[in-house]
Amino acid sequence: TVQTDILKEYIAQKEWVYPPEAHMRIIRDLMIFCTKEMPKWNFISISGYHIREAGANAVQELAFTLADGFTYLELGKEAGLDVSKFAPRLSFFFNSCMNFFEEVAKFRAARRIWATVLKEKYGIKDERALLLRFHTQTSGASLMWQQPLNNLVRTSIEALAAVLGGTQSLHTNSYDEAWALPTEQAVKIALRTQQIIAEETGTTDTVDPLGGSYYVEWLTDEMEERAYVYLEKIESQGGVIEAIKKGYLQKEVADAAYRAQQRVENGKDVVVGANEYVDQDERPIDTLKIDAAAQKLQIERLRKLKEERDITKVRDSLRRLKAVYKDDAGNSMYEILRAVKAYATLQEIVDTGREVFGEWREPSIL
Amino acid sequence: MAGAIHSVDLPGGQKLSISSTKKVRILVAKPGLDGHDRGVLILCRALRDAGMEVIYSGLLPTPEEVAQMAIDEDVDVVALSLLNGAHLTAFPQVAQGIRNRGDNNIILVGGGIIPEEDKPLLEKQGISGNFGPGTSLATIIDHILTRVKDRG
């Protein structure tokens, strides 16, 4: 899959360039292109991970991600695509944090809300098309620099929650997450964590093994209910994009982050090794060092590429891309691919969009 | 300068007594290519609750733009935050940019993901604090107000 999801950028990760309508148009083009030319490609990974890392709580992660998902559903529908055909290619990407049962319930509530809305609002009958398929990453923000080996425990628990919540694929963080890019050894243990769960615990042998637990079912209902409250609030604001322009979603995330910070600072939330069970003699650990030569190497590669490519082809492709960007009915994917094949750089391609769409500045939420 | 003594509420529940004549004006910025703003948004809120006038730069200002903002907004303090490893380049560029604009009074504090061995290099350029993850907001606020008080 490609990540593609721009809505979570405005909400949380903040890696956009153009205004929302422009990015959504490009995603529309990608959707149409893939539905026609690459029907087995998952062209989007609708993400809650980043929203959660930015400070949102579990209900917000659930609600905002699904709201984004419904927005992409509408985008494809408005573009004339058959919802039952492209809905199965909308994949999701969630976080897995430390509150074990809350996370399991969150994943279950996500699957249930998605299937319900697709069945009842969009009339999809094919059961396979009702599936919410998702990737999960264990939470980076939950890992502490203090007593880094504690993070092995945290990541294992978070990984297990994702497995019991029914994730299709899984990323486990390394224990030196809070220190640096991971060492080889740290990555290996992260991988082993998954392998041990997969091969030794038996937890992947049964679908939804926690189903029927009185607590997990209650919690799933609770999260679903609270998520619907947010979905309605977002609807009443005119949808996700309007809510983004108003700064509503961004402010919810920032407020939640502040409340979480306060709870840790006043000791209400215990973080083992960080605000309780603290070691007085923390020692630095060995971390990965990136060779400064890597930067020089890449700059040289780029220089050589620019020297050796056919600049006429590049300029021509960017001219064509600019023209199709200006024509809202055109599909920019074909011209983007032409530019890529001509060895236009990412900068040159994105700059072409800047010329047409401009740059977006987020609203102030402070 | 004689001034009022007032009490500031710190996020952990403690109180800090400071004397001052006017509110501290502080620019909070992430110079360069770092859109991870969870920390700075929390910091802005806490600094404001501690009685400071907070100006947030918004995302992706260049170090030069941060320096210009500091002058335009006539701030007492610039708080810089980065997690991408570019602090040894970007923080000093802001400091130099402010000096180039003729100011020698603005206090610079830093924070983010800054290895221990880099901190002396930053301090040599007048950038103090350099607080890593887990630092309490109270500690950061105390440090800023102390530097303002010491400068006079």
Coordinates of C-alpha atoms in Angstrom, one line a residue:
Chain A
T1 CA 0.0 0.0 0.0
V2 CA 0.9 3.7 -0.3
Q3 CA -0.1 5.8 2.7
T4 CA -1.7 8.5 0.7
D5 CA -4.0 9.8 3.5
I6 CA -3.8 13.6 3.6
L7 CA -6.6 14.2 6.0
K8 CA -4.5 12.9 9.0
E9 CA -1.7 15.2 7.9
Y10 CA -3.9 18.3 8.5
I11 CA -5.2 16.8 11.7
A12 CA -1.9 15.5 13.2
Q13 CA 1.3 14.8 11.3
K14 CA 1.3 18.2 9.5
E15 CA 3.0 17.0 6.3
W16 CA 0.9 18.7 3.7
V17 CA 1.8 21.1 1.0
Y18 CA -1.3 22.3 -0.8
P19 CA -4.8 23.2 0.4
P20 CA -7.1 20.3 1.2
E21 CA -9.1 20.4 -2.0
A22 CA -6.0 20.1 -4.1
H23 CA -4.6 17.1 -2.2
M24 CA -8.1 15.5 -2.3
R25 CA -8.2 15.9 -6.0
I26 CA -4.8 14.2 -6.4
I27 CA -6.1 11.3 -4.2
R28 CA -9.2 11.2 -6.3
D29 CA -7.0 10.8 -9.4
L30 CA -5.0 8.0 -7.7
M31 CA -8.3 6.2 -6.7
I32 CA -9.6 6.3 -10.2
F33 CA -6.2 5.3 -11.7
C34 CA -5.8 2.3 -9.4
T35 CA -9.3 1.1 -9.7
K36 CA -8.8 1.0 -13.4
E37 CA -5.1 0.1 -13.8
M38 CA -4.1 -1.6 -10.5
P39 CA -7.3 -3.1 -9.0
K40 CA -5.3 -5.2 -6.5
W41 CA -3.3 -2.3 -5.1
N42 CA -4.3 -0.9 -1.7
F43 CA -4.0 2.8 -2.7
I44 CA -4.6 4.3 0.7
S45 CA -3.8 3.6 4.4
I46 CA -6.3 5.6 6.3
S47 CA -4.4 6.4 9.4
G48 CA -5.2 6.9 13.1
Y49 CA -1.6 6.1 14.2
H50 CA -0.4 9.7 13.8
I51 CA -3.5 11.2 15.2
R52 CA -3.0 9.1 18.4
E53 CA 0.8 9.9 18.6
A54 CA -0.1 13.6 18.3
G55 CA -2.0 13.3 21.6
A56 CA -5.5 12.1 20.7
N57 CA -7.2 9.6 23.0
A58 CA -8.5 6.2 21.9
V59 CA -12.0 7.4 21.1
Q60 CA -10.7 10.3 19.0
E61 CA -8.3 8.0 17.1
L62 CA -11.2 5.7 16.3
A63 CA -13.7 8.5 15.4
F64 CA -11.4 10.8 13.4
T65 CA -9.9 7.9 11.4
L66 CA -13.3 6.5 10.5
A67 CA -14.5 10.0 9.7
D68 CA -11.5 10.3 7.3
G69 CA -12.4 6.9 5.9
F70 CA -16.0 8.0 5.2
T71 CA -14.7 11.1 3.5
Y72 CA -12.5 9.1 1.1
L73 CA -15.5 6.8 0.5
E74 CA -17.5 9.9 -0.6
L75 CA -14.6 11.1 -2.7
G76 CA -14.6 7.9 -4.7
K77 CA -18.3 7.9 -5.0
E78 CA -18.5 11.5 -6.2
A79 CA -15.8 10.6 -8.8
G80 CA -18.2 8.1 -10.2
L81 CA -16.6 4.9 -8.8
D82 CA -18.6 1.9 -7.7
V83 CA -18.3 1.9 -3.9
S84 CA -18.5 -1.9 -3.7
K85 CA -15.5 -2.1 -6.0
F86 CA -13.1 0.4 -4.4
A87 CA -14.2 0.2 -0.7
P88 CA -12.2 -3.1 -0.3
R89 CA -9.1 -1.2 -1.3
L90 CA -9.5 1.3 1.4
S91 CA -7.1 0.0 4.1
F92 CA -6.6 1.4 7.6
F93 CA -3.7 2.0 10.0
F94 CA -4.2 2.2 13.7
N95 CA -2.0 2.7 16.8
S96 CA -1.8 0.2 19.6
C97 CA -1.2 1.8 23.0
M98 CA -0.9 0.6 26.6
N99 CA -4.4 0.3 27.9
F100 CA -4.8 -3.3 26.7
F101 CA -8.6 -3.8 26.7
E102 CA -9.4 -0.3 25.5
E103 CA -7.2 -1.0 22.4
V104 CA -8.8 -4.4 21.7
A105 CA -12.2 -2.8 22.0
K106 CA -11.2 0.1 19.8
F107 CA -10.2 -2.3 16.9
R108 CA -13.5 -4.2 17.3
A109 CA -15.5 -1.0 17.4
A110 CA -13.7 0.2 14.2
R111 CA -14.6 -3.0 12.3
R112 CA -18.2 -2.8 13.5
I113 CA -18.8 0.8 12.7
W114 CA -17.2 0.5 9.2
A115 CA -19.2 -2.6 8.3
T116 CA -22.5 -1.1 9.7
V117 CA -22.2 2.2 7.8
L118 CA -21.1 0.4 4.5
K119 CA -24.1 -1.9 4.8
E120 CA -26.8 0.5 6.0
K121 CA -25.7 3.8 4.3
Y122 CA -24.0 2.5 1.2
G123 CA -26.1 -0.6 0.7
I124 CA -23.1 -2.8 0.1
K125 CA -24.1 -6.4 0.2
D126 CA -20.8 -8.3 -0.5
E127 CA -19.6 -9.4 2.9
R128 CA -16.0 -9.2 1.8
A129 CA -16.4 -5.5 0.9
L130 CA -17.6 -4.8 4.4
L131 CA -14.3 -5.8 6.0
L132 CA -12.2 -3.1 7.6
R133 CA -8.6 -4.4 7.0
F134 CA -5.9 -2.7 9.0
H135 CA -2.3 -2.4 9.8
T136 CA -1.2 -1.6 13.3
Q137 CA 1.9 0.0 14.7
T138 CA 2.7 -0.2 18.4
S139 CA 2.8 3.3 20.0
G140 CA 6.1 5.2 19.8
A141 CA 4.9 7.9 22.2
S142 CA 4.3 5.3 24.9
L143 CA 8.0 4.4 24.9
M144 CA 10.3 6.1 27.3
W145 CA 14.0 7.0 27.2
Q146 CA 14.4 6.0 30.8
Q147 CA 15.1 2.3 31.5
P148 CA 14.8 1.5 27.8
L149 CA 14.5 -2.2 28.3
N150 CA 11.0 -1.5 29.8
N151 CA 10.0 -0.7 26.3
L152 CA 10.4 -4.4 25.3
V153 CA 7.5 -5.1 27.7
R154 CA 5.4 -2.2 26.5
T155 CA 5.8 -3.1 22.8
S156 CA 5.0 -6.8 23.5
I157 CA 1.8 -5.9 25.3
E158 CA 0.8 -3.4 22.6
A159 CA 1.5 -6.0 19.9
L160 CA -0.6 -8.6 21.6
A161 CA -3.5 -6.1 21.9
A162 CA -3.3 -5.6 18.1
V163 CA -3.3 -9.3 17.4
L164 CA -6.3 -9.9 19.7
G165 CA -8.0 -6.9 18.1
G166 CA -7.7 -8.6 14.7
T167 CA -5.0 -6.7 12.8
Q168 CA -3.9 -7.9 9.4
S169 CA -0.4 -6.6 9.7
L170 CA 1.8 -5.3 12.5
H171 CA 4.8 -3.1 13.1
T172 CA 6.6 -3.4 16.4
N173 CA 8.8 -0.5 17.6
S174 CA 12.3 -1.0 18.8
Y175 CA 13.2 -0.5 22.5
D176 CA 15.5 2.4 21.7
E177 CA 12.7 4.4 20.1
A178 CA 13.0 7.4 22.4
W179 CA 16.8 7.6 21.9
A180 CA 17.5 7.4 18.1
L181 CA 16.8 5.5 14.9
P182 CA 17.1 1.8 16.0
T183 CA 20.2 -0.3 16.1
E184 CA 20.2 -3.6 14.2
Q185 CA 19.9 -5.5 17.5
A186 CA 16.9 -3.4 18.7
V187 CA 15.1 -4.0 15.4
K188 CA 15.9 -7.7 15.5
I189 CA 14.2 -8.0 19.0
A190 CA 11.2 -6.0 17.7
L191 CA 10.9 -8.6 14.9
R192 CA 11.4 -11.5 17.3
T193 CA 8.5 -10.1 19.4
Q194 CA 6.2 -10.7 16.5
Q195 CA 7.6 -14.1 15.7
I196 CA 7.2 -15.2 19.3
I197 CA 3.6 -14.0 19.4
A198 CA 2.9 -15.6 16.0
E199 CA 4.6 -19.0 16.6
E200 CA 4.5 -19.6 20.3
T201 CA 1.3 -18.1 21.9
G202 CA -1.5 -19.6 19.9
T203 CA -3.2 -16.2 19.9
T204 CA -3.4 -16.1 16.1
D205 CA -5.3 -19.4 15.8
T206 CA -8.7 -18.0 16.6
V207 CA -10.7 -15.1 15.1
D208 CA -11.8 -12.6 17.7
P209 CA -10.9 -14.7 20.7
L210 CA -11.9 -12.0 23.2
G211 CA -15.4 -11.8 21.7
G212 CA -18.0 -12.7 24.3
S213 CA -16.0 -11.4 27.2
Y214 CA -18.5 -9.3 29.2
Y215 CA -15.9 -6.5 29.6
V216 CA -14.6 -6.4 26.1
E217 CA -18.1 -6.4 24.7
W218 CA -19.2 -3.6 27.0
L219 CA -16.1 -1.6 26.2
T220 CA -16.6 -2.1 22.5
D221 CA -20.2 -0.8 22.8
E222 CA -19.0 2.1 24.8
M223 CA -16.3 3.1 22.3
E224 CA -18.7 2.7 19.4
E225 CA -21.2 5.0 21.1
R226 CA -18.6 7.7 21.9
A227 CA -17.2 7.5 18.4
Y228 CA -20.6 8.1 16.9
V229 CA -20.9 11.3 19.1
Y230 CA -17.7 12.6 17.4
L231 CA -18.8 11.4 13.9
E232 CA -22.0 13.4 14.4
K233 CA -20.2 16.5 15.7
I234 CA -17.9 16.4 12.6
E235 CA -20.9 16.0 10.3
S236 CA -22.6 19.0 11.9
Q237 CA -19.6 21.1 11.1
G238 CA -19.9 20.2 7.5
G239 CA -17.6 17.2 7.4
V240 CA -13.9 16.5 8.0
I241 CA -12.5 19.1 5.6
E242 CA -14.6 21.9 7.1
A243 CA -13.7 20.8 10.6
I244 CA -10.0 20.9 9.6
K245 CA -10.4 24.4 8.2
K246 CA -12.0 25.5 11.4
G247 CA -9.2 23.9 13.4
Y248 CA -11.7 21.8 15.3
L249 CA -9.9 18.4 14.9
Q250 CA -6.5 19.9 15.4
K251 CA -7.6 21.6 18.6
E252 CA -9.2 18.4 20.0
V253 CA -5.9 16.6 19.5
A254 CA -3.8 19.4 21.1
D255 CA -6.2 19.7 24.0
A256 CA -6.1 15.9 24.6
A257 CA -2.3 16.1 24.4
Y258 CA -2.2 18.8 27.1
R259 CA -4.5 16.9 29.4
A260 CA -2.4 13.8 29.0
Q261 CA 0.8 15.8 29.8
Q262 CA -0.8 17.2 32.9
R263 CA -1.9 13.7 34.1
V264 CA 1.7 12.5 33.8
E265 CA 3.2 15.6 35.5
N266 CA 0.8 15.5 38.4
G267 CA 1.3 11.7 38.8
K268 CA -2.3 10.8 38.1
D269 CA -1.0 8.6 35.2
V270 CA 1.9 6.4 36.3
V271 CA 4.6 5.8 33.7
V272 CA 7.0 3.2 35.1
G273 CA 10.6 4.3 35.2
A274 CA 9.6 7.9 34.1
N275 CA 7.5 9.3 36.9
E276 CA 7.6 6.4 39.3
Y277 CA 10.0 3.6 39.9
V278 CA 12.7 5.9 38.7
D279 CA 16.4 5.0 38.5
Q280 CA 18.7 7.6 39.9
D281 CA 21.6 6.5 37.7
E282 CA 20.3 6.4 34.2
R283 CA 23.1 5.6 31.7
P284 CA 23.2 6.4 28.0
I285 CA 22.7 3.4 25.7
D286 CA 24.5 2.6 22.5
T287 CA 22.6 4.2 19.7
L288 CA 22.8 4.0 15.9
K289 CA 25.2 6.5 14.3
I290 CA 24.4 7.7 10.8
D291 CA 27.5 8.3 8.7
A292 CA 27.6 11.9 7.6
A293 CA 28.9 10.6 4.3
A294 CA 25.3 9.4 3.5
Q295 CA 24.3 13.0 2.9
K296 CA 27.2 13.7 0.5
L297 CA 26.4 10.5 -1.3
Q298 CA 22.8 11.3 -1.9
I299 CA 23.6 14.9 -3.0
E300 CA 26.1 13.4 -5.5
R301 CA 23.6 10.8 -6.8
L302 CA 21.1 13.6 -7.4
R303 CA 23.6 15.8 -9.2
K304 CA 24.6 12.9 -11.4
L305 CA 21.0 12.0 -12.2
K306 CA 20.3 15.6 -13.2
E307 CA 23.3 15.6 -15.4
E308 CA 22.5 12.4 -17.2
R309 CA 18.7 12.7 -17.7
D310 CA 17.0 14.1 -20.7
I311 CA 16.1 17.6 -19.5
T312 CA 13.8 18.2 -22.4
K313 CA 11.7 15.2 -21.4
V314 CA 11.6 16.4 -17.8
R315 CA 10.5 19.9 -18.8
D316 CA 7.9 18.5 -21.2
S317 CA 6.5 16.2 -18.6
L318 CA 6.3 18.9 -15.9
R319 CA 4.6 21.3 -18.4
R320 CA 2.0 18.6 -19.1
L321 CA 1.5 17.9 -15.4
K322 CA 1.0 21.6 -14.8
A323 CA -1.7 21.7 -17.5
V324 CA -3.6 18.7 -16.1
Y325 CA -3.4 20.1 -12.6
K326 CA -5.2 23.2 -14.0
D327 CA -7.9 21.0 -15.5
D328 CA -9.9 19.6 -12.6
A329 CA -11.5 16.9 -14.8
G330 CA -8.1 15.5 -15.9
N331 CA -6.4 12.6 -14.2
S332 CA -3.0 13.8 -13.0
M333 CA -1.7 10.3 -12.3
Y334 CA -0.7 9.6 -15.9
E335 CA 1.3 12.8 -16.1
I336 CA 2.9 12.2 -12.6
L337 CA 4.0 8.8 -13.8
R338 CA 5.4 10.3 -17.1
A339 CA 7.3 12.8 -15.0
V340 CA 8.7 10.1 -12.8
K341 CA 9.8 8.0 -15.7
A342 CA 11.6 11.0 -17.2
Y343 CA 13.4 11.3 -13.8
A344 CA 11.9 14.5 -12.7
T345 CA 12.7 14.8 -9.0
L346 CA 10.1 14.7 -6.2
Q347 CA 10.9 18.4 -5.6
E348 CA 10.2 19.3 -9.2
I349 CA 6.9 17.4 -9.2
V350 CA 5.7 18.8 -6.0
D351 CA 6.8 22.3 -7.0
T352 CA 4.7 22.0 -10.1
G353 CA 1.7 21.5 -7.8
R354 CA 2.8 24.5 -5.7
E355 CA 2.7 26.7 -8.8
V356 CA -1.0 25.7 -9.4
F357 CA -2.4 25.1 -6.0
G358 CA -0.2 27.2 -3.7
E359 CA 0.7 26.3 -0.1
W360 CA -1.7 25.9 2.8
R361 CA -1.2 27.5 6.2
E362 CA -3.0 25.9 9.1
P363 CA -5.5 27.9 11.2
S364 CA -4.2 29.1 14.6
I365 CA -5.7 26.9 17.4
L366 CA -3.9 28.5 20.4
Chain B
M1 CA 13.6 48.1 38.1
A2 CA 11.2 47.7 41.0
G3 CA 8.2 45.6 40.3
A4 CA 5.4 43.6 41.6
I5 CA 5.8 40.1 43.0
H6 CA 3.3 37.7 41.6
S7 CA 2.6 34.0 41.9
V8 CA 2.6 31.8 38.9
D9 CA 0.8 28.5 38.7
L10 CA 2.9 25.7 37.3
P11 CA 1.3 22.7 35.6
G12 CA 2.3 20.2 38.3
G13 CA 0.3 22.2 40.9
Q14 CA 3.3 24.0 42.4
K15 CA 3.5 27.8 42.6
L16 CA 6.5 29.9 41.6
S17 CA 7.0 33.4 42.9
I18 CA 8.5 35.9 40.5
S19 CA 8.9 39.6 40.5
S20 CA 8.6 41.4 37.2
T21 CA 7.4 44.6 35.7
K22 CA 5.9 43.2 32.6
K23 CA 4.8 40.0 31.0
V24 CA 7.5 37.9 29.4
R25 CA 7.1 37.8 25.6
I26 CA 8.2 34.5 24.1
L27 CA 8.4 33.2 20.6
V28 CA 8.1 29.4 20.3
A29 CA 9.4 28.0 17.0
K30 CA 10.5 24.8 15.3
P31 CA 13.1 26.1 12.8
G32 CA 13.3 24.1 9.6
L33 CA 11.7 20.8 8.5
D34 CA 10.0 19.4 11.6
G35 CA 6.2 19.2 11.7
H36 CA 6.0 17.3 15.0
D37 CA 4.2 20.0 17.0
R38 CA 2.7 18.0 19.9
G39 CA 5.4 19.3 22.3
V40 CA 5.4 23.0 21.2
L41 CA 1.6 23.2 21.3
I42 CA 1.7 21.9 24.9
L43 CA 4.5 24.3 25.7
C44 CA 2.6 27.3 24.3
R45 CA -0.4 26.5 26.4
A46 CA 1.7 26.0 29.6
L47 CA 3.7 29.2 29.0
R48 CA 0.5 31.1 28.5
D49 CA -1.1 29.7 31.6
A50 CA 2.1 30.7 33.4
G51 CA 1.4 34.3 32.5
M52 CA 3.6 34.8 29.4
E53 CA 2.7 36.4 26.1
V54 CA 3.2 33.5 23.7
I55 CA 3.8 33.9 20.0
Y56 CA 3.8 30.6 18.1
S57 CA 5.7 30.8 14.8
G58 CA 3.5 28.2 13.0
L59 CA 5.0 25.4 11.0
L60 CA 8.2 25.3 8.9
P61 CA 9.7 28.7 9.4
T62 CA 13.3 29.0 8.2
P63 CA 15.9 29.9 10.8
E64 CA 16.1 33.4 9.2
E65 CA 12.3 33.8 9.4
V66 CA 12.4 32.8 13.1
A67 CA 15.1 35.5 13.7
Q68 CA 13.0 38.1 11.9
M69 CA 9.9 37.1 13.8
A70 CA 11.8 37.5 17.1
I71 CA 12.7 41.1 16.1
D72 CA 9.3 42.0 14.7
E73 CA 7.5 40.7 17.8
D74 CA 10.0 42.3 20.1
V75 CA 10.3 39.2 22.3
D76 CA 12.3 38.6 25.4
V77 CA 12.8 34.9 24.7
V78 CA 13.0 32.6 21.8
A79 CA 12.2 28.9 22.5
L80 CA 13.5 26.5 19.8
S81 CA 12.4 22.9 19.5
L82 CA 13.6 20.2 17.1
L83 CA 13.6 16.4 17.1
N84 CA 15.2 15.8 13.7
G85 CA 18.9 16.1 14.5
A86 CA 19.3 19.5 12.9
H87 CA 19.6 21.4 16.1
L88 CA 23.3 22.1 15.8
T89 CA 22.7 23.7 12.4
A90 CA 19.3 25.4 12.9
F91 CA 19.5 26.7 16.5
P92 CA 22.8 28.6 15.9
Q93 CA 21.4 29.9 12.6
V94 CA 18.6 31.5 14.5
A95 CA 21.0 32.9 17.1
Q96 CA 23.2 34.3 14.3
G97 CA 20.2 35.7 12.5
I98 CA 19.1 37.6 15.6
R99 CA 22.6 39.0 16.2
N100 CA 22.8 40.0 12.5
R101 CA 19.7 42.0 13.1
G102 CA 21.5 43.9 15.8
D103 CA 20.0 42.3 18.9
N104 CA 22.1 41.0 21.7
N105 CA 19.5 40.8 24.4
I106 CA 17.0 38.1 23.3
I107 CA 17.3 35.0 25.4
L108 CA 17.5 31.7 23.5
V109 CA 16.4 28.4 25.0
G110 CA 16.3 25.0 23.3
G111 CA 14.6 21.6 23.6
G112 CA 13.7 18.5 21.7
I113 CA 15.9 15.4 20.9
I114 CA 19.3 16.8 21.7
P115 CA 22.1 14.4 22.6
E116 CA 24.0 15.3 25.8
E117 CA 27.3 15.8 23.9
D118 CA 25.6 18.6 21.8
K119 CA 24.4 20.6 24.7
P120 CA 27.8 22.4 25.5
L121 CA 28.1 23.3 21.8
L122 CA 24.6 25.0 22.0
E123 CA 25.3 26.6 25.3
K124 CA 28.5 28.2 23.9
Q125 CA 26.2 29.9 21.4
G126 CA 23.9 31.2 24.2
I127 CA 21.3 28.6 23.8
S128 CA 20.5 27.1 27.2
G129 CA 18.1 24.5 28.6
N130 CA 18.0 22.1 25.7
F131 CA 15.4 20.0 27.5
G132 CA 14.8 16.5 26.4
P133 CA 11.7 14.3 26.6
G134 CA 10.2 13.9 30.0
T135 CA 11.3 17.3 31.3
S136 CA 8.5 18.8 33.3
L137 CA 6.8 22.0 32.1
A138 CA 7.5 23.5 35.5
T139 CA 11.3 23.0 35.0
I140 CA 11.1 24.7 31.6
I141 CA 9.1 27.6 32.8
D142 CA 11.3 28.0 35.9
H143 CA 14.4 28.1 33.6
I144 CA 12.9 30.7 31.3
L145 CA 11.8 33.0 34.0
T146 CA 15.1 32.7 35.8
R147 CA 17.0 33.6 32.7
V148 CA 14.7 36.6 32.2
K149 CA 15.2 37.7 35.8
D150 CA 19.0 37.3 35.6
R151 CA 19.2 39.3 32.4
G152 CA 17.2 42.1 34.1

